[in-house]
Amino acid sequence: MVARRGWGRLVAAALAVGCAGPRVAAHVPVDGGGVGAPSTDLPPGAAPAGPAGRSARQVPPGWVGGTAEAEVARGCDAVTEALLDPDAYWALFANTRAVEPRGIGSRGELLVTLEQGYAFASGRYVAHVLEVNPRRVVAWIDPIRNVRDGWAEFDLDPIDAERCHVAMFTAADLGEGVVVRLFRNAIEGAMLMTPELLRDFVEQG
């Protein structure tokens, strides 16, 4: 199960095998070395700081994730547009079976139901995607049985008018099930490919 497409493979693997325990509420990690508390305008776990605070981010103990980056040969506006376009999620997330926009959430974020998985097993979850500002987009999911908590943060830095540097921090709590034990490296590697997949999609657009 070597993953190839970011968050999609992570979620599909967790949904298909059923690795975690019962559904739990999303929470902010409290470990001192982990993710700091969010501001009132951001989702659980997301950091209020932009690029200046990114280097200090750490994945909470027991979670999967990390940082990744890519240079896109398009302006940052095109990158932001892709992150906020549900039609693009078919290309960004593997094994996607359905993408259903649901409107606007309480923070002004996009709400999108995604269904991912395989013919023998699939699952649905709601993703929240928020444009904090034109150069920062954060996303988080409603907890489901196999993904207890998860989010991603994208910081976009213009290199020039036609190039954009994308830096992502992502973290997910998948519990301690068999999928995490056996495929932690593959799952984490898949999560960290998202900036490359974003680059490929935007540059081909």
Coordinates of N, CA and C in Angstrom, one line a residue:
M1 N 0.8 -1.2 0.0 CA 0.0 0.0 0.0 C 0.9 1.2 0.0
V2 N 1.8 1.3 -1.0 CA 2.6 2.5 -1.1 C 1.8 3.6 -1.6
A3 N 1.7 4.7 -0.9 CA 0.7 5.8 -1.2 C 1.3 6.7 -2.3
R4 N 0.4 7.4 -3.0 CA 0.9 8.2 -4.1 C 0.2 9.6 -4.1
R5 N -0.9 9.8 -3.4 CA -1.6 11.1 -3.5 C -2.1 11.6 -2.2
G6 N -1.2 12.2 -1.4 CA -1.5 13.0 -0.2 C -2.5 12.5 0.7
W7 N -3.3 13.4 1.2 CA -4.4 13.1 2.1 C -5.3 12.0 1.7
G8 N -5.5 12.0 0.4 CA -6.5 11.0 -0.1 C -6.1 9.6 0.2
R9 N -4.8 9.2 0.1 CA -4.4 7.8 0.4 C -4.5 7.6 1.9
L10 N -4.1 8.6 2.6 CA -4.1 8.5 4.1 C -5.5 8.1 4.6
V11 N -6.5 8.9 4.1 CA -7.9 8.7 4.6 C -8.4 7.4 4.0
A12 N -8.1 7.1 2.8 CA -8.7 5.9 2.2 C -8.2 4.7 2.9
A13 N -6.9 4.7 3.3 CA -6.3 3.5 4.0 C -7.0 3.4 5.3
A14 N -7.2 4.5 6.0 CA -7.8 4.4 7.4 C -9.3 4.0 7.3
L15 N -10.0 4.5 6.3 CA -11.4 4.1 6.1 C -11.6 2.7 5.7
A16 N -10.7 2.2 4.8 CA -10.9 0.9 4.2 C -10.6 -0.2 5.2
V17 N -9.7 0.0 6.1 CA -9.3 -1.1 7.0 C -10.0 -0.9 8.4
G18 N -10.3 0.3 8.8 CA -10.9 0.5 10.1 C -10.0 0.4 11.2
C19 N -9.0 1.3 11.4 CA -7.9 1.0 12.3 C -8.1 1.6 13.7
A20 N -8.9 2.7 13.8 CA -9.0 3.4 15.1 C -10.2 3.0 15.9
G21 N -10.3 3.6 17.0 CA -11.4 3.3 17.9 C -12.6 4.1 17.6
P22 N -13.5 4.2 18.6 CA -14.8 4.9 18.3 C -14.5 6.4 18.0
R23 N -15.5 7.0 17.4 CA -15.5 8.4 17.1 C -15.3 9.2 18.4
V24 N -14.4 10.2 18.3 CA -14.1 11.1 19.4 C -14.1 12.5 18.9
A25 N -14.2 13.5 19.8 CA -14.3 14.9 19.5 C -12.9 15.4 19.1
A26 N -12.8 16.3 18.1 CA -11.6 16.9 17.8 C -11.1 17.7 19.0
H27 N -9.7 17.8 19.1 CA -9.2 18.4 20.2 C -7.9 19.1 19.9
V28 N -7.4 20.0 20.7 CA -6.2 20.7 20.5 C -5.1 20.0 21.3
P29 N -4.0 19.5 20.7 CA -3.0 18.9 21.5 C -2.5 19.8 22.6
V30 N -2.3 19.2 23.7 CA -1.8 20.0 24.9 C -0.4 19.7 25.2
D31 N 0.3 18.8 24.6 CA 1.7 18.5 24.9 C 2.5 19.8 24.6
G32 N 3.4 20.1 25.5 CA 4.2 21.3 25.4 C 5.0 21.4 24.1
G33 N 5.4 20.2 23.6 CA 6.3 20.2 22.4 C 5.5 20.1 21.1
G34 N 4.2 20.1 21.2 CA 3.4 19.9 20.1 C 2.8 21.2 19.5
V35 N 1.6 21.1 19.0 CA 1.0 22.2 18.3 C 0.4 23.2 19.3
G36 N 0.6 24.4 19.1 CA 0.1 25.4 20.1 C -1.4 25.6 19.9
A37 N -2.0 26.2 20.9 CA -3.4 26.5 20.8 C -3.8 27.4 19.7
P38 N -4.9 27.2 19.0 CA -5.3 28.1 17.9 C -5.8 29.4 18.4
S39 N -5.9 30.4 17.5 CA -6.7 31.6 17.8 C -8.1 31.2 17.6
T40 N -9.0 32.2 18.0 CA -10.4 31.9 18.0 C -10.9 31.8 16.5
D41 N -10.1 32.3 15.6 CA -10.6 32.3 14.2 C -10.1 31.1 13.4
L42 N -9.4 30.2 14.0 CA -8.8 29.1 13.3 C -9.4 27.8 13.8
P43 N -9.2 26.7 13.0 CA -9.8 25.4 13.5 C -8.9 24.8 14.6
P44 N -9.4 23.8 15.2 CA -8.7 23.1 16.3 C -7.3 22.7 15.8
G45 N -6.3 23.0 16.6 CA -4.9 22.6 16.3 C -4.2 23.5 15.3
A46 N -4.8 24.4 14.6 CA -4.1 25.2 13.6 C -3.4 26.4 14.3
A47 N -2.2 26.7 13.8 CA -1.5 27.8 14.4 C -1.8 29.1 13.8
P48 N -1.9 30.2 14.7 CA -2.3 31.5 14.1 C -1.1 32.1 13.3
A49 N 0.1 31.7 13.6 CA 1.3 32.2 12.9 C 1.3 31.8 11.4
G50 N 1.9 32.6 10.6 CA 2.2 32.2 9.2 C 3.6 31.7 9.1
P51 N 4.3 32.1 8.0 CA 5.6 31.5 7.7 C 6.6 31.6 8.9
A52 N 6.5 32.7 9.6 CA 7.5 33.0 10.7 C 7.4 31.9 11.7
G53 N 6.2 31.3 12.0 CA 6.1 30.3 13.0 C 6.2 28.9 12.5
R54 N 6.3 28.7 11.2 CA 6.2 27.4 10.6 C 7.3 26.5 11.0
S55 N 8.5 27.0 11.1 CA 9.7 26.1 11.4 C 9.6 25.5 12.7
A56 N 8.9 26.1 13.7 CA 8.8 25.6 15.0 C 7.7 24.6 15.2
R57 N 6.9 24.3 14.2 CA 5.8 23.4 14.3 C 6.3 22.0 14.5
Q58 N 5.6 21.2 15.3 CA 6.0 19.8 15.6 C 4.7 19.0 15.5
V59 N 4.8 17.8 15.0 CA 3.7 16.9 15.0 C 3.6 16.3 16.4
P60 N 2.4 16.4 17.0 CA 2.2 15.9 18.4 C 2.6 14.4 18.5
P61 N 3.1 14.0 19.6 CA 3.5 12.6 19.8 C 2.3 11.6 19.5
G62 N 2.7 10.6 18.7 CA 1.7 9.6 18.4 C 0.9 9.9 17.1
W63 N 1.0 11.1 16.6 CA 0.3 11.5 15.4 C 1.3 11.2 14.2
V64 N 0.7 11.4 13.0 CA 1.6 11.4 11.8 C 1.5 12.7 11.1
G65 N 2.5 13.0 10.3 CA 2.5 14.3 9.5 C 3.9 14.9 9.5
G66 N 3.9 16.2 9.2 CA 5.2 16.9 9.1 C 5.0 18.1 8.2
T67 N 6.2 18.5 7.7 CA 6.2 19.7 6.8 C 6.7 19.3 5.4
A68 N 6.2 19.9 4.3 CA 6.7 19.7 3.0 C 6.5 21.0 2.2
E69 N 7.2 21.1 1.1 CA 7.1 22.3 0.3 C 7.4 22.0 -1.2
A70 N 7.0 23.0 -2.0 CA 7.2 22.9 -3.4 C 7.2 24.3 -4.0
E71 N 7.9 24.4 -5.2 CA 7.8 25.6 -5.9 C 6.9 25.4 -7.2
V72 N 6.0 26.3 -7.3 CA 5.0 26.2 -8.4 C 5.3 27.3 -9.4
A73 N 5.3 26.9 -10.7 CA 5.6 27.8 -11.7 C 4.3 28.5 -12.2
R74 N 3.6 29.1 -11.2 CA 2.4 29.9 -11.4 C 2.3 30.9 -10.3
G75 N 1.6 31.9 -10.4 CA 1.5 32.9 -9.3 C 0.7 32.3 -8.1
C76 N 0.8 32.9 -7.0 CA 0.2 32.4 -5.8 C -1.3 32.4 -5.8
D77 N -1.9 33.4 -6.6 CA -3.3 33.4 -6.7 C -3.9 32.2 -7.4
A78 N -3.1 31.6 -8.3 CA -3.6 30.4 -9.0 C -3.6 29.2 -8.0
V79 N -2.6 29.2 -7.1 CA -2.5 28.1 -6.1 C -3.6 28.3 -5.1
T80 N -3.9 29.5 -4.6 CA -5.0 29.7 -3.7 C -6.3 29.3 -4.3
E81 N -6.5 29.6 -5.6 CA -7.7 29.2 -6.3 C -7.9 27.7 -6.3
A82 N -6.9 27.0 -6.6 CA -7.0 25.5 -6.6 C -7.3 25.0 -5.2
L83 N -6.7 25.5 -4.2 CA -7.0 25.0 -2.8 C -8.5 25.3 -2.4
L84 N -9.1 26.3 -3.0 CA -10.4 26.7 -2.6 C -11.5 26.2 -3.7
D85 N -11.1 25.3 -4.6 CA -11.9 24.8 -5.6 C -12.2 23.4 -5.4
P86 N -13.4 23.0 -5.0 CA -13.8 21.6 -4.8 C -13.6 20.7 -6.0
D87 N -13.8 21.3 -7.2 CA -13.6 20.6 -8.4 C -12.1 20.1 -8.6
A88 N -11.2 20.7 -7.9 CA -9.8 20.3 -8.0 C -9.5 19.1 -7.1
Y89 N -10.4 18.9 -6.1 CA -10.1 17.8 -5.1 C -10.0 16.4 -5.7
W90 N -10.7 16.3 -6.9 CA -10.6 15.0 -7.6 C -9.1 14.7 -8.0
A91 N -8.4 15.7 -8.3 CA -7.0 15.5 -8.7 C -6.1 15.5 -7.5
L92 N -6.4 16.1 -6.4 CA -5.5 16.2 -5.3 C -5.6 15.1 -4.3
F93 N -6.7 14.4 -4.3 CA -6.9 13.3 -3.3 C -7.2 12.0 -4.1
A94 N -6.5 10.9 -3.7 CA -6.6 9.7 -4.4 C -7.9 8.9 -4.0
N95 N -8.3 8.0 -4.9 CA -9.4 7.1 -4.6 C -10.7 7.9 -4.3
T96 N -10.8 9.1 -4.9 CA -12.0 9.9 -4.6 C -13.2 9.4 -5.4
R97 N -14.3 9.1 -4.7 CA -15.5 8.6 -5.3 C -16.6 9.6 -5.4
A98 N -16.5 10.7 -4.6 CA -17.5 11.7 -4.6 C -17.0 13.0 -4.0
V99 N -17.3 14.1 -4.6 CA -17.0 15.4 -4.0 C -18.3 16.2 -4.0
E100 N -18.8 16.6 -2.8 CA -20.1 17.3 -2.7 C -20.0 18.6 -1.9
P101 N -19.9 19.8 -2.6 CA -19.9 21.0 -1.8 C -21.1 21.1 -1.0
R102 N -21.0 21.6 0.3 CA -22.1 21.7 1.2 C -22.4 23.1 1.7
G103 N -21.7 24.1 1.1 CA -21.9 25.5 1.5 C -20.8 26.1 2.3
I104 N -21.2 27.0 3.2 CA -20.3 27.7 4.0 C -20.5 27.4 5.5
G105 N -19.4 27.2 6.2 CA -19.4 26.9 7.6 C -19.5 28.2 8.5
S106 N -19.4 28.0 9.8 CA -19.6 29.1 10.8 C -18.4 30.0 10.8
R107 N -17.2 29.6 10.3 CA -16.1 30.5 10.2 C -15.9 31.1 8.9
G108 N -16.9 30.9 8.0 CA -16.8 31.3 6.6 C -16.0 30.4 5.7
E109 N -15.7 29.2 6.2 CA -15.0 28.2 5.4 C -15.9 27.4 4.5
L110 N -15.2 26.9 3.4 CA -15.9 25.9 2.6 C -16.2 24.6 3.3
L111 N -17.4 24.1 3.1 CA -17.7 22.7 3.6 C -17.8 21.8 2.4
V112 N -17.1 20.7 2.4 CA -17.1 19.8 1.3 C -17.1 18.4 1.8
T113 N -18.1 17.6 1.4 CA -18.1 16.2 1.7 C -17.3 15.4 0.7
L114 N -16.4 14.6 1.2 CA -15.6 13.7 0.3 C -15.9 12.3 0.6
E115 N -16.0 11.5 -0.4 CA -16.1 10.0 -0.2 C -14.8 9.4 -0.9
Q116 N -14.1 8.6 -0.1 CA -12.9 8.0 -0.6 C -12.8 6.6 -0.2
G117 N -12.1 5.8 -1.0 CA -11.9 4.4 -0.7 C -11.9 3.5 -1.9
Y118 N -12.4 2.3 -1.8 CA -12.3 1.3 -2.8 C -13.7 0.7 -3.0
A119 N -13.8 -0.2 -4.0 CA -15.1 -0.8 -4.3 C -15.5 -1.6 -3.1
F120 N -14.6 -2.2 -2.3 CA -15.0 -3.1 -1.2 C -15.1 -2.3 0.1
A121 N -14.6 -1.1 0.2 CA -14.8 -0.3 1.4 C -14.5 1.1 1.1
S122 N -15.3 2.0 1.6 CA -15.1 3.4 1.4 C -15.8 4.2 2.6
G123 N -15.5 5.5 2.7 CA -16.0 6.2 3.7 C -16.2 7.7 3.3
R124 N -17.0 8.4 4.1 CA -17.3 9.8 3.8 C -16.9 10.7 5.0
Y125 N -16.4 11.8 4.7 CA -16.1 12.8 5.8 C -16.3 14.2 5.3
V126 N -16.4 15.1 6.2 CA -16.6 16.5 5.9 C -15.3 17.3 6.1
A127 N -14.8 17.9 5.0 CA -13.7 18.8 5.1 C -14.1 20.2 5.2
H128 N -13.3 21.0 6.0 CA -13.5 22.4 6.2 C -12.3 23.1 5.6
V129 N -12.4 24.0 4.7 CA -11.3 24.7 4.0 C -11.5 26.2 4.2
L130 N -10.5 26.8 4.9 CA -10.7 28.3 5.2 C -9.5 29.1 4.6
E131 N -9.8 30.1 3.9 CA -8.8 31.1 3.4 C -8.6 32.1 4.6
V132 N -7.6 31.9 5.3 CA -7.3 32.9 6.4 C -6.9 34.2 5.8
N133 N -6.1 34.2 4.8 CA -5.8 35.4 4.0 C -5.4 34.9 2.6
P134 N -5.1 35.8 1.7 CA -4.8 35.3 0.3 C -3.5 34.5 0.2
R135 N -2.7 34.4 1.3 CA -1.5 33.7 1.2 C -1.5 32.6 2.3
R136 N -2.6 32.3 2.9 CA -2.7 31.2 3.9 C -4.1 30.5 3.9
V137 N -4.0 29.2 3.7 CA -5.2 28.4 3.7 C -5.1 27.2 4.7
V138 N -6.1 27.0 5.5 CA -6.0 25.9 6.4 C -7.2 25.0 6.2
A139 N -7.1 23.7 6.5 CA -8.1 22.7 6.3 C -8.2 21.8 7.4
W140 N -9.3 21.3 7.8 CA -9.5 20.3 8.9 C -10.7 19.5 8.6
I141 N -10.8 18.4 9.3 CA -11.9 17.5 9.0 C -12.8 17.3 10.3
D142 N -14.0 17.0 10.1 CA -14.8 16.5 11.2 C -14.4 15.1 11.6
P143 N -14.2 14.8 12.9 CA -13.7 13.5 13.3 C -14.7 12.4 12.8
I144 N -14.0 11.3 12.4 CA -14.8 10.1 12.0 C -14.1 8.9 12.7
R145 N -14.6 7.8 12.5 CA -14.2 6.6 13.3 C -12.7 6.4 13.2
N146 N -12.1 6.5 12.0 CA -10.8 6.1 11.8 C -9.8 7.3 11.7
V147 N -10.3 8.5 11.7 CA -9.4 9.7 11.7 C -9.9 10.6 12.8
R148 N -9.2 10.5 14.0 CA -9.8 11.2 15.1 C -9.6 12.7 15.0
D149 N -8.6 13.2 14.3 CA -8.4 14.6 14.2 C -7.4 14.8 13.1
G150 N -7.5 15.9 12.4 CA -6.5 16.1 11.3 C -6.7 17.5 10.7
W151 N -5.6 18.1 10.3 CA -5.6 19.4 9.6 C -4.4 19.5 8.7
A152 N -4.4 20.5 7.8 CA -3.3 20.9 7.0 C -3.3 22.4 6.9
E153 N -2.1 23.0 6.8 CA -2.0 24.4 6.7 C -1.0 24.7 5.5
F154 N -1.5 25.6 4.7 CA -0.7 26.0 3.5 C -0.3 27.5 3.5
D155 N 1.0 27.7 3.5 CA 1.5 29.1 3.4 C 2.1 29.3 2.1
L156 N 1.7 30.4 1.4 CA 2.1 30.7 0.0 C 2.9 32.0 0.0
D157 N 4.1 31.8 -0.5 CA 5.1 33.0 -0.6 C 5.4 33.3 -2.0
P158 N 5.1 34.4 -2.5 CA 5.4 34.8 -3.9 C 7.0 34.8 -4.1
I159 N 7.5 34.1 -5.1 CA 8.9 34.3 -5.4 C 9.0 35.4 -6.4
D160 N 8.1 35.4 -7.4 CA 8.0 36.5 -8.3 C 6.5 36.4 -8.9
A161 N 6.2 37.2 -9.9 CA 4.9 37.2 -10.4 C 4.4 35.8 -11.0
E162 N 5.3 35.0 -11.4 CA 5.0 33.7 -12.0 C 5.5 32.5 -11.2
R163 N 5.9 32.7 -10.0 CA 6.4 31.5 -9.2 C 5.9 31.7 -7.8
C164 N 5.5 30.6 -7.2 CA 5.0 30.6 -5.8 C 5.6 29.5 -5.0
H165 N 6.1 29.8 -3.8 CA 6.6 28.8 -2.9 C 5.5 28.4 -2.0
V166 N 5.2 27.1 -2.0 CA 4.1 26.5 -1.1 C 4.8 25.7 0.0
A167 N 4.4 26.0 1.2 CA 4.9 25.3 2.4 C 3.7 24.8 3.2
M168 N 3.7 23.5 3.5 CA 2.6 22.9 4.2 C 3.0 22.2 5.5
F169 N 2.2 22.4 6.5 CA 2.3 21.6 7.7 C 1.0 20.8 7.9
T170 N 1.1 19.5 8.2 CA -0.1 18.7 8.3 C 0.2 17.7 9.5
A171 N -0.9 17.4 10.1 CA -0.9 16.4 11.2 C -2.2 15.7 11.3
A172 N -2.2 14.4 11.7 CA -3.4 13.6 11.9 C -3.2 12.6 13.0
D173 N -4.3 12.4 13.7 CA -4.4 11.4 14.8 C -5.2 10.3 14.2
L174 N -4.5 9.2 13.9 CA -5.2 8.0 13.3 C -5.3 6.9 14.4
G175 N -5.0 7.2 15.6 CA -5.1 6.2 16.7 C -3.9 5.2 16.6
E176 N -4.1 4.1 17.2 CA -3.0 3.1 17.3 C -3.3 1.8 16.6
G177 N -4.1 1.8 15.6 CA -4.6 0.6 14.9 C -3.5 0.0 14.0
V178 N -3.9 -1.1 13.4 CA -3.0 -1.9 12.6 C -2.4 -1.2 11.4
V179 N -3.3 -0.3 10.8 CA -2.8 0.4 9.6 C -1.7 1.4 10.0
V180 N -1.9 2.1 11.1 CA -0.8 3.0 11.6 C 0.5 2.2 11.9
R181 N 0.3 1.1 12.6 CA 1.5 0.3 13.0 C 2.3 -0.2 11.7
L182 N 1.6 -0.7 10.7 CA 2.2 -1.3 9.6 C 2.6 -0.3 8.5
F183 N 1.9 0.8 8.4 CA 2.0 1.6 7.2 C 2.3 3.1 7.6
R184 N 2.8 3.3 8.8 CA 3.1 4.7 9.2 C 3.9 5.5 8.2
N185 N 5.0 4.9 7.8 CA 5.9 5.6 6.9 C 5.2 5.9 5.6
A186 N 4.5 5.0 5.0 CA 3.8 5.2 3.8 C 2.7 6.2 3.9
I187 N 1.9 6.2 5.0 CA 0.9 7.2 5.2 C 1.5 8.6 5.4
E188 N 2.5 8.7 6.2 CA 3.1 10.0 6.4 C 3.8 10.5 5.1
G189 N 4.4 9.6 4.3 CA 5.0 10.1 3.0 C 3.9 10.5 2.1
A190 N 2.7 9.9 2.1 CA 1.6 10.3 1.3 C 1.1 11.7 1.6
M191 N 1.0 11.9 2.9 CA 0.5 13.2 3.4 C 1.4 14.3 2.9
L192 N 2.7 14.0 2.9 CA 3.7 15.1 2.6 C 3.9 15.3 1.1
M193 N 3.2 14.5 0.3 CA 3.3 14.7 -1.1 C 2.3 15.8 -1.6
T194 N 1.4 16.2 -0.8 CA 0.4 17.1 -1.2 C 0.9 18.4 -1.9
P195 N 2.0 19.1 -1.5 CA 2.5 20.2 -2.2 C 2.9 19.9 -3.7
E196 N 3.5 18.7 -3.8 CA 3.9 18.3 -5.2 C 2.7 18.0 -6.1
L197 N 1.7 17.4 -5.5 CA 0.4 17.2 -6.3 C -0.3 18.5 -6.6
L198 N -0.3 19.4 -5.7 CA -0.8 20.7 -5.9 C -0.1 21.4 -7.0
R199 N 1.3 21.3 -7.0 CA 2.1 21.9 -8.0 C 1.7 21.4 -9.4
D200 N 1.7 20.0 -9.5 CA 1.4 19.4 -10.8 C 0.0 19.8 -11.3
F201 N -1.0 19.9 -10.4 CA -2.3 20.3 -10.9 C -2.4 21.7 -11.3
V202 N -1.8 22.6 -10.6 CA -1.8 24.1 -10.9 C -1.0 24.3 -12.2
E203 N 0.1 23.7 -12.4 CA 0.9 24.0 -13.5 C 0.3 23.4 -14.8
Q204 N -0.5 22.4 -14.7 CA -1.2 21.8 -15.8 C -2.5 22.5 -16.2
G205 N -2.9 23.4 -15.3 CA -4.2 24.0 -15.5 C -4.2 25.1 -16.5

